[in-house]
Short mmCIF file of C-alpha atoms in Angstrom, two decimals:
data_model
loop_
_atom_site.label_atom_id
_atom_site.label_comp_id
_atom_site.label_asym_id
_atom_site.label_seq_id
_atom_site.Cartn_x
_atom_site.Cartn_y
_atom_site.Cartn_z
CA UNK D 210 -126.98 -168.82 56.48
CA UNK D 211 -129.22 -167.99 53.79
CA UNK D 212 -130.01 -170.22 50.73
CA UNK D 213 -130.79 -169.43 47.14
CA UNK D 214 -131.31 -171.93 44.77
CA UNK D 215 -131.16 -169.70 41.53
CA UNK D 216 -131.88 -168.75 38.81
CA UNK D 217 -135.34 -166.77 39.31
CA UNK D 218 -137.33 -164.46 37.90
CA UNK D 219 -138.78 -162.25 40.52
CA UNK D 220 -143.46 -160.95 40.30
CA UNK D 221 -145.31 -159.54 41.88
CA UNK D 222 -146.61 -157.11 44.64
CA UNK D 223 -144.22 -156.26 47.88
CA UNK D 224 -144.99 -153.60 50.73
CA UNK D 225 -141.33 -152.00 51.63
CA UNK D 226 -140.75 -151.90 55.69
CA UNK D 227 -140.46 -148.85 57.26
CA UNK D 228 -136.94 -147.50 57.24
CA UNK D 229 -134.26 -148.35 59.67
CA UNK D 230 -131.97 -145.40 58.96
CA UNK D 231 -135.12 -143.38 60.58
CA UNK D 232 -136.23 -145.70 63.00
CA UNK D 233 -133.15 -145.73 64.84
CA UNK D 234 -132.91 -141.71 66.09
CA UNK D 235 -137.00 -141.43 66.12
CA UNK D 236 -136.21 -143.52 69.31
CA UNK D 237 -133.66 -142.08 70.77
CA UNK D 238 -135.43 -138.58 69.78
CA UNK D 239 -138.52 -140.09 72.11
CA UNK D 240 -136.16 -139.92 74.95
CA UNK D 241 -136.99 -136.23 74.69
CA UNK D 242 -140.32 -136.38 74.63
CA UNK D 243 -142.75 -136.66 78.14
CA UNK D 244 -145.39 -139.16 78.17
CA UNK D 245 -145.84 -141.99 75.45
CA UNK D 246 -144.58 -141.66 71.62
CA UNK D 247 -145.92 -144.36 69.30
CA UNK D 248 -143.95 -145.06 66.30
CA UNK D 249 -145.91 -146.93 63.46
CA UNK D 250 -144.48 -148.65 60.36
CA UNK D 251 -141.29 -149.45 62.81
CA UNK D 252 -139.55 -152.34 61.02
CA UNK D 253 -138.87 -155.48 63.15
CA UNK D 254 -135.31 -155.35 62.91
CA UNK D 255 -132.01 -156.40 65.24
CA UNK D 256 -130.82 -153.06 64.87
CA UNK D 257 -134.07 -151.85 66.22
CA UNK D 258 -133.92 -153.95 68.99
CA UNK D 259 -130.43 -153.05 69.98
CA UNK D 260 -132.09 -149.64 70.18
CA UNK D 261 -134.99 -150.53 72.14
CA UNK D 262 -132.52 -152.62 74.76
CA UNK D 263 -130.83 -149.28 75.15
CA UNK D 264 -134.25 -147.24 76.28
CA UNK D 265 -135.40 -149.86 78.52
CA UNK D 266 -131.41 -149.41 80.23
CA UNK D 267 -132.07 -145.89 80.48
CA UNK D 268 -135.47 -146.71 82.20
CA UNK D 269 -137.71 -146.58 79.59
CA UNK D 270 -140.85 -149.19 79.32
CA UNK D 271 -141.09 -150.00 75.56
CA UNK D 272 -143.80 -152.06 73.88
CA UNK D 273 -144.24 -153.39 70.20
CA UNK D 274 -147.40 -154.78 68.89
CA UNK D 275 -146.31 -155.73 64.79
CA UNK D 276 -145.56 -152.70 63.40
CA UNK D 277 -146.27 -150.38 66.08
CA UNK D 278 -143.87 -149.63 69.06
CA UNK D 279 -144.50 -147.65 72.51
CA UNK D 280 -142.16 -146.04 74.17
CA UNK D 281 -142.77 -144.62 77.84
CA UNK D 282 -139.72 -142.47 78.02
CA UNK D 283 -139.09 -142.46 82.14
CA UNK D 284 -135.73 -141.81 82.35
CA UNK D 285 -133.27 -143.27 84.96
CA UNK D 286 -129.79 -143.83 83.94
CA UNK D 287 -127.46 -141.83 82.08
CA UNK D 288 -124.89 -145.13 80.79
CA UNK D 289 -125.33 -146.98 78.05
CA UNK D 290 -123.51 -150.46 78.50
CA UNK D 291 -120.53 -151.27 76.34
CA UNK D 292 -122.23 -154.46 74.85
CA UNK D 293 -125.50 -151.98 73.36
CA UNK D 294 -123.04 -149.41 71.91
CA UNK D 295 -121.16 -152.16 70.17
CA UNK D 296 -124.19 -153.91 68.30
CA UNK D 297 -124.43 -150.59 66.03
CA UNK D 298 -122.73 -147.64 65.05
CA UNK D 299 -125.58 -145.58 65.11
CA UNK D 300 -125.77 -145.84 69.11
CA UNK D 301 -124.10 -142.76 69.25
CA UNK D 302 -127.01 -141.24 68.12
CA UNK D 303 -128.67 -141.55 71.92
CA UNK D 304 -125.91 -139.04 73.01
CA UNK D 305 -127.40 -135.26 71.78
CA UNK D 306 -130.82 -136.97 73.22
CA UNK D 307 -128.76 -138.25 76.40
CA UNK D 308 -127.41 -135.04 77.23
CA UNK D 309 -130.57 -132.69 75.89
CA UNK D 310 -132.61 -134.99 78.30
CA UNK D 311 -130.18 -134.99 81.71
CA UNK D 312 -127.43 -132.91 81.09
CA UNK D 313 -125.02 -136.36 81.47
CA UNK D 314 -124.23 -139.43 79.14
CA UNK D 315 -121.44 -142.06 79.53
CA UNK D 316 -121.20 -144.30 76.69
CA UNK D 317 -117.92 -146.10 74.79
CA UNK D 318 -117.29 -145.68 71.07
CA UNK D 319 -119.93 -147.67 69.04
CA UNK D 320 -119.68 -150.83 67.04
CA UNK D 321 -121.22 -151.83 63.49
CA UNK D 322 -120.46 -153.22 60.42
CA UNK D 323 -116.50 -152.72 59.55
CA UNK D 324 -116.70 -150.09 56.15
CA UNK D 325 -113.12 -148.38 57.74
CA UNK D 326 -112.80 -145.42 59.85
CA UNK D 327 -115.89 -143.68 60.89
CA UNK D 328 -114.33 -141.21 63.47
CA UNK D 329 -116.90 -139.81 65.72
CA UNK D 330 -115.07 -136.68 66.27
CA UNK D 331 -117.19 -134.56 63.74
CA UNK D 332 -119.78 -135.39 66.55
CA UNK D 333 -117.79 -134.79 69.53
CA UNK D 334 -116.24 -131.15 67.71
CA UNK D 335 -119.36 -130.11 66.93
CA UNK D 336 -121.24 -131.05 70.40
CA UNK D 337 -118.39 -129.39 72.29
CA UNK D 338 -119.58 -126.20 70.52
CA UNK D 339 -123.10 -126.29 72.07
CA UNK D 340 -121.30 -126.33 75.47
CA UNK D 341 -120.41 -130.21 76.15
CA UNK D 342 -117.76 -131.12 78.16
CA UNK D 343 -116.65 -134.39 76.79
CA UNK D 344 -113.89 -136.64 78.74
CA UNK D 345 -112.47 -139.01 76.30
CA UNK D 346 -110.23 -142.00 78.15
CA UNK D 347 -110.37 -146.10 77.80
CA UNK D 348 -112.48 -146.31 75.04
CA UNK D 349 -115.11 -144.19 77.25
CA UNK D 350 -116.80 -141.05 76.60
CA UNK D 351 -118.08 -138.85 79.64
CA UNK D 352 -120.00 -136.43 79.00
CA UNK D 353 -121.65 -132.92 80.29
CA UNK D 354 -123.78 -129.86 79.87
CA UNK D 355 -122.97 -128.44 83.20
CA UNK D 356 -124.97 -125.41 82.00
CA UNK D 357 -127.14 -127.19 79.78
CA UNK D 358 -127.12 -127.04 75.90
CA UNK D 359 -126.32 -123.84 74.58
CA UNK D 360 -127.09 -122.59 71.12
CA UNK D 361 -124.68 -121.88 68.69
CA UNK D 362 -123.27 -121.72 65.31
CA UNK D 363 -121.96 -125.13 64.34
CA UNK D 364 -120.41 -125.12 60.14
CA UNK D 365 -120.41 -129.31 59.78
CA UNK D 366 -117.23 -130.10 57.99
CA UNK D 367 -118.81 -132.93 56.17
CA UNK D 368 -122.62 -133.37 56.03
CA UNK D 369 -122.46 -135.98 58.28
CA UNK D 370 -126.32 -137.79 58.97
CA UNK D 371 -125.35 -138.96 62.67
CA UNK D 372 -123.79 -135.51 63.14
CA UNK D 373 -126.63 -133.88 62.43
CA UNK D 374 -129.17 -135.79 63.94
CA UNK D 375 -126.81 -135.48 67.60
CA UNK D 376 -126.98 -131.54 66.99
CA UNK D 377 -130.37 -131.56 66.56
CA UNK D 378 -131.44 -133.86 69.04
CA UNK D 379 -129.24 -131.91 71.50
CA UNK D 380 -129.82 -128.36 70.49
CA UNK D 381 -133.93 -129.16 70.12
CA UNK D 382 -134.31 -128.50 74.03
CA UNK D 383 -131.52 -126.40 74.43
CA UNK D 384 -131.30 -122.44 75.39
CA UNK D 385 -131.21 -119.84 72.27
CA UNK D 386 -131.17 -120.54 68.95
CA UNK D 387 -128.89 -123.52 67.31
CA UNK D 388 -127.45 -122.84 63.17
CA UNK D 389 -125.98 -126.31 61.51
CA UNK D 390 -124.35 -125.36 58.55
CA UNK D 391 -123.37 -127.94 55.83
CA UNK D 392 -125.91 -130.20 57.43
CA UNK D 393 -126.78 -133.37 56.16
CA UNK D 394 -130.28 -133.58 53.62
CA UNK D 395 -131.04 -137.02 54.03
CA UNK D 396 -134.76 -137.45 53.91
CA UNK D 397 -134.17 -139.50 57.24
CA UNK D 398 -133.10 -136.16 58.77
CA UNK D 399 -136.76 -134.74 57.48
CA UNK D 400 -138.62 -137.52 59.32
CA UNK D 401 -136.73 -136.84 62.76
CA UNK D 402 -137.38 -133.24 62.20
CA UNK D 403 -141.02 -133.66 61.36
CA UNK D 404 -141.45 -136.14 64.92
CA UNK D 405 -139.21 -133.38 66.84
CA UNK D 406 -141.98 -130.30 65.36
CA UNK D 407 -145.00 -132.60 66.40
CA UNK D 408 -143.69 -132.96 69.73
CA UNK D 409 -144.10 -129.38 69.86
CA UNK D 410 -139.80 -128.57 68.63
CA UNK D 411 -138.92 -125.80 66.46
CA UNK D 412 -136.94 -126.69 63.48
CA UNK D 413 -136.44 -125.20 60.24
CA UNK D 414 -134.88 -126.07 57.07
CA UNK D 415 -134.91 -129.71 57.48
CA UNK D 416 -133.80 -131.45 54.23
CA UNK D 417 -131.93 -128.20 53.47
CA UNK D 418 -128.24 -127.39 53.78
CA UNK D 419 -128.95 -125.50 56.75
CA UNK D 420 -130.66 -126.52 59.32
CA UNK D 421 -132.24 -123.98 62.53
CA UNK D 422 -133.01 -125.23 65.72
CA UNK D 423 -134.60 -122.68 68.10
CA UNK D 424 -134.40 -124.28 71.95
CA UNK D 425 -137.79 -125.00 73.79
CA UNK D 426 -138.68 -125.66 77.32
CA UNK D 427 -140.30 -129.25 76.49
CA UNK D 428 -141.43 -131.75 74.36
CA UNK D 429 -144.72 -134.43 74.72
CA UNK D 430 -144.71 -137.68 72.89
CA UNK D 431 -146.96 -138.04 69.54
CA UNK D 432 -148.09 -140.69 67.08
CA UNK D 433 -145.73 -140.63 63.83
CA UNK D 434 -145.18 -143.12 61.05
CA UNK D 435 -141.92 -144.25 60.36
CA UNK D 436 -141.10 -143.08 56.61
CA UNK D 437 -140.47 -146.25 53.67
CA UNK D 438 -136.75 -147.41 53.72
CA UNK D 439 -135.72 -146.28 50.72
CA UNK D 440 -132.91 -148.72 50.43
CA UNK D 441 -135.04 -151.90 51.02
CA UNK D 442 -136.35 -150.49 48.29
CA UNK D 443 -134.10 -150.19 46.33
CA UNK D 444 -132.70 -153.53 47.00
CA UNK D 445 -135.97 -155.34 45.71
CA UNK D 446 -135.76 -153.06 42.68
CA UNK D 447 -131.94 -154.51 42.55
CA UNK D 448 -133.42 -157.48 42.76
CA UNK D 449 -135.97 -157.85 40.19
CA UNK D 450 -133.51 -156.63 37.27
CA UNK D 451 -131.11 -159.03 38.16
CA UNK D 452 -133.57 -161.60 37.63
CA UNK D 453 -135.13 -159.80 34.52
CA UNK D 454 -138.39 -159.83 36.59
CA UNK D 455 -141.58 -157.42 36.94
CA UNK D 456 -142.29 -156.49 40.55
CA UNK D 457 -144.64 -153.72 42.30
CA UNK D 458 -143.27 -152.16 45.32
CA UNK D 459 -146.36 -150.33 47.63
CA UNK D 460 -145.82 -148.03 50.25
CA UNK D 461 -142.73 -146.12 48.54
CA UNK D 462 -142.14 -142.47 48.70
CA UNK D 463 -140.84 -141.78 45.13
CA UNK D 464 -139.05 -138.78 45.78
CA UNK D 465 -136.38 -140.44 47.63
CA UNK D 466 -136.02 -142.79 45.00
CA UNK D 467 -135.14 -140.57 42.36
CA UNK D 468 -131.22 -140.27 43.20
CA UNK D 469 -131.30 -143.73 42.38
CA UNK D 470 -133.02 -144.19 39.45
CA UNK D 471 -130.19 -143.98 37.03
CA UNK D 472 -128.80 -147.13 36.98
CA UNK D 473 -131.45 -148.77 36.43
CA UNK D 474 -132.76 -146.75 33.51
CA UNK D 475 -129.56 -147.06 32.11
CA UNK D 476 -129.37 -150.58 32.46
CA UNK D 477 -132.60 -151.39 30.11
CA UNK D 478 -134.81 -151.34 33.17
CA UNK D 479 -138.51 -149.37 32.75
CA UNK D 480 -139.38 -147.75 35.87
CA UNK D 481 -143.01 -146.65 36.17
CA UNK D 482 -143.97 -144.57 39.26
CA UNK D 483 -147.51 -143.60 40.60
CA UNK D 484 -148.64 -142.22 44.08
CA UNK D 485 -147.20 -144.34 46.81
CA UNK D 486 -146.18 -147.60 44.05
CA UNK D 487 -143.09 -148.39 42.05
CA UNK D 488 -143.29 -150.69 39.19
CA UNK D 489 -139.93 -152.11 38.25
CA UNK D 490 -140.03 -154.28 34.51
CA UNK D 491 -136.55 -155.57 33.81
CA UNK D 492 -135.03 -156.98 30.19
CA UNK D 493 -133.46 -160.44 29.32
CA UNK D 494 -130.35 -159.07 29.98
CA UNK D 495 -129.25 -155.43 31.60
CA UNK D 496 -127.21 -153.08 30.13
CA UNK D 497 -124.19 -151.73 31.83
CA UNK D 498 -124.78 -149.03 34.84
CA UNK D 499 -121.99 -146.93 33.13
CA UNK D 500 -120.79 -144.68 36.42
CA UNK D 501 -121.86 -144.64 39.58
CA UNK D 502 -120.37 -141.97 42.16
CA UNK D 503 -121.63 -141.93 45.77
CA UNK D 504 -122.10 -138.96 47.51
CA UNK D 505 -123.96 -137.52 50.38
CA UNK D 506 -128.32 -137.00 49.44
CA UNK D 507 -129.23 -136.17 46.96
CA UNK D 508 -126.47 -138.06 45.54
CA UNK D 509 -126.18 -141.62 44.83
CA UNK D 510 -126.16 -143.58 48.78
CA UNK D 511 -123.09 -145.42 49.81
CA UNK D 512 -125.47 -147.99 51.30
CA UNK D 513 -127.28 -148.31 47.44
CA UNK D 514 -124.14 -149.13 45.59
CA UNK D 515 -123.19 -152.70 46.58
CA UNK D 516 -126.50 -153.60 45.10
CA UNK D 517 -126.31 -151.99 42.37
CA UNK D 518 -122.79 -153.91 41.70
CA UNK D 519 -124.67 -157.08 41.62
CA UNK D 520 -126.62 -155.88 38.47
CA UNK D 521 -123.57 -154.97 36.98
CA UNK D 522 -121.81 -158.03 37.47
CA UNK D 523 -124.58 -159.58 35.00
CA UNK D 524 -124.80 -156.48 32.55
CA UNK D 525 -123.78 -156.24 29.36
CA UNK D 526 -120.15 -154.01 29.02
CA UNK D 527 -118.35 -152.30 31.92
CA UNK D 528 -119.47 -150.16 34.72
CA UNK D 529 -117.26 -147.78 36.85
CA UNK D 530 -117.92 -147.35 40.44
CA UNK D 531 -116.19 -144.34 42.71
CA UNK D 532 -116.88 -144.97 46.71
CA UNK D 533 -116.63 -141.55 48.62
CA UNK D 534 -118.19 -142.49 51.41
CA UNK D 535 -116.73 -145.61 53.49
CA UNK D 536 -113.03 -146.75 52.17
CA UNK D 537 -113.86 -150.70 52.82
CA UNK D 538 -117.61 -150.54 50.79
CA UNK D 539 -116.39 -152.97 48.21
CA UNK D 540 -115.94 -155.78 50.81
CA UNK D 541 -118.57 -157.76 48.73
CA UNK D 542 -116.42 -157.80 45.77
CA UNK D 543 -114.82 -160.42 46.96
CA UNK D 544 -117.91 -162.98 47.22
CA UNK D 545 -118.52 -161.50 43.79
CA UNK D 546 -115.69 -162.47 41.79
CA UNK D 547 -116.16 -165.86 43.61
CA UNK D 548 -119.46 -166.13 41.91
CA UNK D 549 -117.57 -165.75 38.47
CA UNK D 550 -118.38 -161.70 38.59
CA UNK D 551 -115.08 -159.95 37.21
CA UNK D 552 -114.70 -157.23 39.35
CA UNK D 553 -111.23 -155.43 40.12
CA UNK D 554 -111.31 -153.02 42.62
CA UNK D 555 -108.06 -150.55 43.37
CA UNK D 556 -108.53 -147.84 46.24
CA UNK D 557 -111.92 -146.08 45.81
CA UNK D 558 -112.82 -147.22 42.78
CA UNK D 559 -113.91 -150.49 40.88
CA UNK D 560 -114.41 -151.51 37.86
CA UNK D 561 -116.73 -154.25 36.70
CA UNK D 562 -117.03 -155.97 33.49
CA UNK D 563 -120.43 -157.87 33.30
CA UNK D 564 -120.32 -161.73 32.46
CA UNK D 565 -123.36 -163.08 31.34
CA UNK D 566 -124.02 -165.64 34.14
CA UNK D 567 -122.84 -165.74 37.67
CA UNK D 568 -122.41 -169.22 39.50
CA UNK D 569 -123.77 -170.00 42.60
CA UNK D 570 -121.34 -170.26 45.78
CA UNK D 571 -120.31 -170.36 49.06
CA UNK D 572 -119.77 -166.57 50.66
CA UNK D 573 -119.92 -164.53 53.15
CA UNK D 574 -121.79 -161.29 54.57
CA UNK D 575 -119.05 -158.78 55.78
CA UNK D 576 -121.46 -156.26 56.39
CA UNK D 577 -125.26 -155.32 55.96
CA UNK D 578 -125.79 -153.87 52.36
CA UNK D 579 -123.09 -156.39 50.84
CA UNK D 580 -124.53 -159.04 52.58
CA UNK D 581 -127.69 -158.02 50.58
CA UNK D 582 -125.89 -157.30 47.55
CA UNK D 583 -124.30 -161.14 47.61
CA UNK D 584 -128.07 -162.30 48.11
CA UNK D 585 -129.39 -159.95 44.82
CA UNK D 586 -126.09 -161.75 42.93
CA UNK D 587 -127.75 -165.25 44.20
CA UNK D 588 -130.84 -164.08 42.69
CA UNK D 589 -129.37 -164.57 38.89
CA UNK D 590 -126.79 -167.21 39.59
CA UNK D 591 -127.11 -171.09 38.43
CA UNK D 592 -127.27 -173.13 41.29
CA UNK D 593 -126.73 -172.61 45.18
CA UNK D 594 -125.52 -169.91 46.47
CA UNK D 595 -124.95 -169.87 50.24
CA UNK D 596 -124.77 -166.68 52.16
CA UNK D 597 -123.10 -167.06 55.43
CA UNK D 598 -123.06 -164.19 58.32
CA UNK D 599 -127.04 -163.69 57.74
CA UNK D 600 -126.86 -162.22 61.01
CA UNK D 601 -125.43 -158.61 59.39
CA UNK D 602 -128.69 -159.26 56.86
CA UNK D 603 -130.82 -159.05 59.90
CA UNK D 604 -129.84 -155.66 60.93
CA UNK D 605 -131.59 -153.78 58.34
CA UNK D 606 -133.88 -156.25 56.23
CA UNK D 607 -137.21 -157.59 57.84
CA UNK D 608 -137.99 -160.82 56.66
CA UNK D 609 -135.75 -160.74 53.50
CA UNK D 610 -135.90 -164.09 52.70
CA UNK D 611 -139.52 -164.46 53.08
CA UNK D 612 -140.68 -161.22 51.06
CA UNK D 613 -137.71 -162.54 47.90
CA UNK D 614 -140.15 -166.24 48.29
CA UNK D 615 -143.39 -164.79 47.47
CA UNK D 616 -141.82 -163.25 44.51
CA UNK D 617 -140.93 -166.43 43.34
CA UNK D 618 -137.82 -166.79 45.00
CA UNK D 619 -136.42 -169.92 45.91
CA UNK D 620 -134.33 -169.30 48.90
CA UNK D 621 -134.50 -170.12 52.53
CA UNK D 622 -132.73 -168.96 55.75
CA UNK D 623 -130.94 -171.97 58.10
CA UNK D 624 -129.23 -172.30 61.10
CA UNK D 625 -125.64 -173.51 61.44
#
């Protein structure tokens, strides 16, 4: 459970962690690679761990020292217990590498935080189409490239991230040359690309609509630093207005901040960018965020918008969200509205009228980014607020609670 006694208003300096989103297939991407690939900036996350339980089960030695990790990427096994594919949905991202490596994987469908259907078929669909033979029955996946990865023309349906990064990770060491239309543009999908080309891949048109993959024989581990998490980031930014504080944010790219920027400008916020630092100054009191539509990059994230609800729950007039990404997103609305936040949601979209103080409360974390989004709320409220189900918090935020406290923050994490 995590603590906030609030209100606070948030200063100073804050280094943002490398990002999880990119951690996560850089190490299943060094399952490709022979000899030793060290990752730097790799945030110290449960997530991450889940994904370094799964290399060492494959028979890979892994090693962190703070920030940096190891990976030795001797590969014995081709099966991924059910337990590891259930701690995270993006598991299923060790399958291209799984199959590009040995030409076998056997894994079950993988867990996560519960935002509503996330069929992995777009995956599946478009593997089968590099030459996979995939056995679907009991929950299990077997899978094969009795012929080894062949490359094709694959025309995504939906610019799906994990999608993409299976293709890629597949088709990277694969025969002939690989197309991905409608790919994702993430700038996660850059950083895996940029790792793959070190290791001596051949991939173009990373961060563009269409992505080309031309096969090669092998790939050797490299040093590469783990790009900024660009929704930590965003969260402490999140933070700070709801708290009308002035906060510095180092080691930011602000390119992939820019999508985001709007509701905070709108909201009375003044934004102040310069090489690799973010300066965030907030007003007594925000304005309303107006309209916020999610969309795949370089629209507004999915996994930015619960935070940006907290802010509106305390700004002045109404703000219209639209979710087009994950059909249960608004699960924090809930803890919201319990905090005296008048929020009404009704299929897709919400609509939030912003009081001018929240109270603090008792409520739960029903998944990672509105667990984080209840915590921002906690920020501005008057008294305690308790956040149960830290453990979601965990996945993605290093040392949350400890970076809010040197801003001023009075909060604390606790055991039950």
């Amino acid at each position: 459970m995590i603590i906030i006694d609030g209100p606070a208003e948030l200063s100073g300096e804050l280094r943002v962690q490398g990002a999880k989103n990119s951690a996560l297939p850089l190490l299943a991407a060094a399952l490709l690679c022979k000899g030793q690939t060290v990752l730097h900036n790799c945030p110290d996350l449960s997530d991450v761990n889940t994904a370094l339980a799964i290399l060492e089960q494959l028979g890979c030695r892994c090693r962190r020292e703070g920030h940096d990790l190891t990976v030795d990427s001797a590969m014995t096994s081709w099966e991924i217990p059910e337990e590891l594919m259930r701690g995270m949905r993006s598991s299923i991202v060790f399958l291209g590498a799984m199959l590009a490596r040995c030409g076998r994987a056997r894994l079950c469908f993988p867990g996560g935080c519960e935002l509503g259907p996330r069929p992995i078929d777009l995956h599946l669909s478009s593997l089968r189409r590099l030459g996979v033979n995939i056995d679907e029955s009991g929950g299990w996946l077997d899978c094969s490239a009795p012929q080894g990865i062949q490359g094709a023309y694959v025309s995504l349906a939906f610019p799906s991230v994990g999608a993409t990064e299976n293709l890629i990770l597949a088709a990277v060491c694969g025969t002939g040359t690989t197309i991905i239309a409608n790919a994702a543009r993430e700038p996660e999908i850059c950083d895996l690309c940029e790792y793959l080309n070190r290791c001596g891949g051949r991939i173009y048109g990373a961060g563009e609509s269409c992505v080309i993959v031309d096969g090669v024989k092998e790939l050797f581990g490299c040093e590469h630093r783990v790009m900024p998490d660009r929704i930590a980031a965003v969260t402490y930014m999140a933070a700070a207005a709801v708290t009308g504080g002035n906060v510095t944010l180092r080691d930011v790219d602000n390119t992939h901040i820019l999508p985001m920027l709007a509701p905070f400008e709108e909201s009375g916020c003044e934004v102040r960018q310069l090489g690799g630092c973010l300066n965030i100054m907030a007003p007594r009191r925000l304005g309303a965020v107006r309209h916020i539509r999610t969309m795949p990059y370089p629209g507004f994230p999915t996994d930015a918008q619960p935070v940006v609800m907290s802010m509106a729950a305390v700004g002045r007039g109404a703000s219209v969200f639209v979710e087009n990404i994950f059909e249960n997103r608004y699960r924090h609305a809930d803890g919201l509205s319990r905090m005296g936040a008048s929020v009404k949601v009704e299929g897709k979209v919400a609509v939030v009228e912003g009081v001018e103080r929240l109270t603090g409360a008792s409520v739960e974390a029903a998944d990672l980014r509105g667990g984080a989004a209840l915590v921002v709320a906690g920020l501005a409220a008057e008294g305690v607020t308790r956040v149960g189900a830290a453990e979601h918090i965990r996945r993605g935020y290093e040392g949350l609670c400890g970076c809010l406290a040197d801003l001023g923050a009075r909060i604390r994490e606790t055991e039950l």
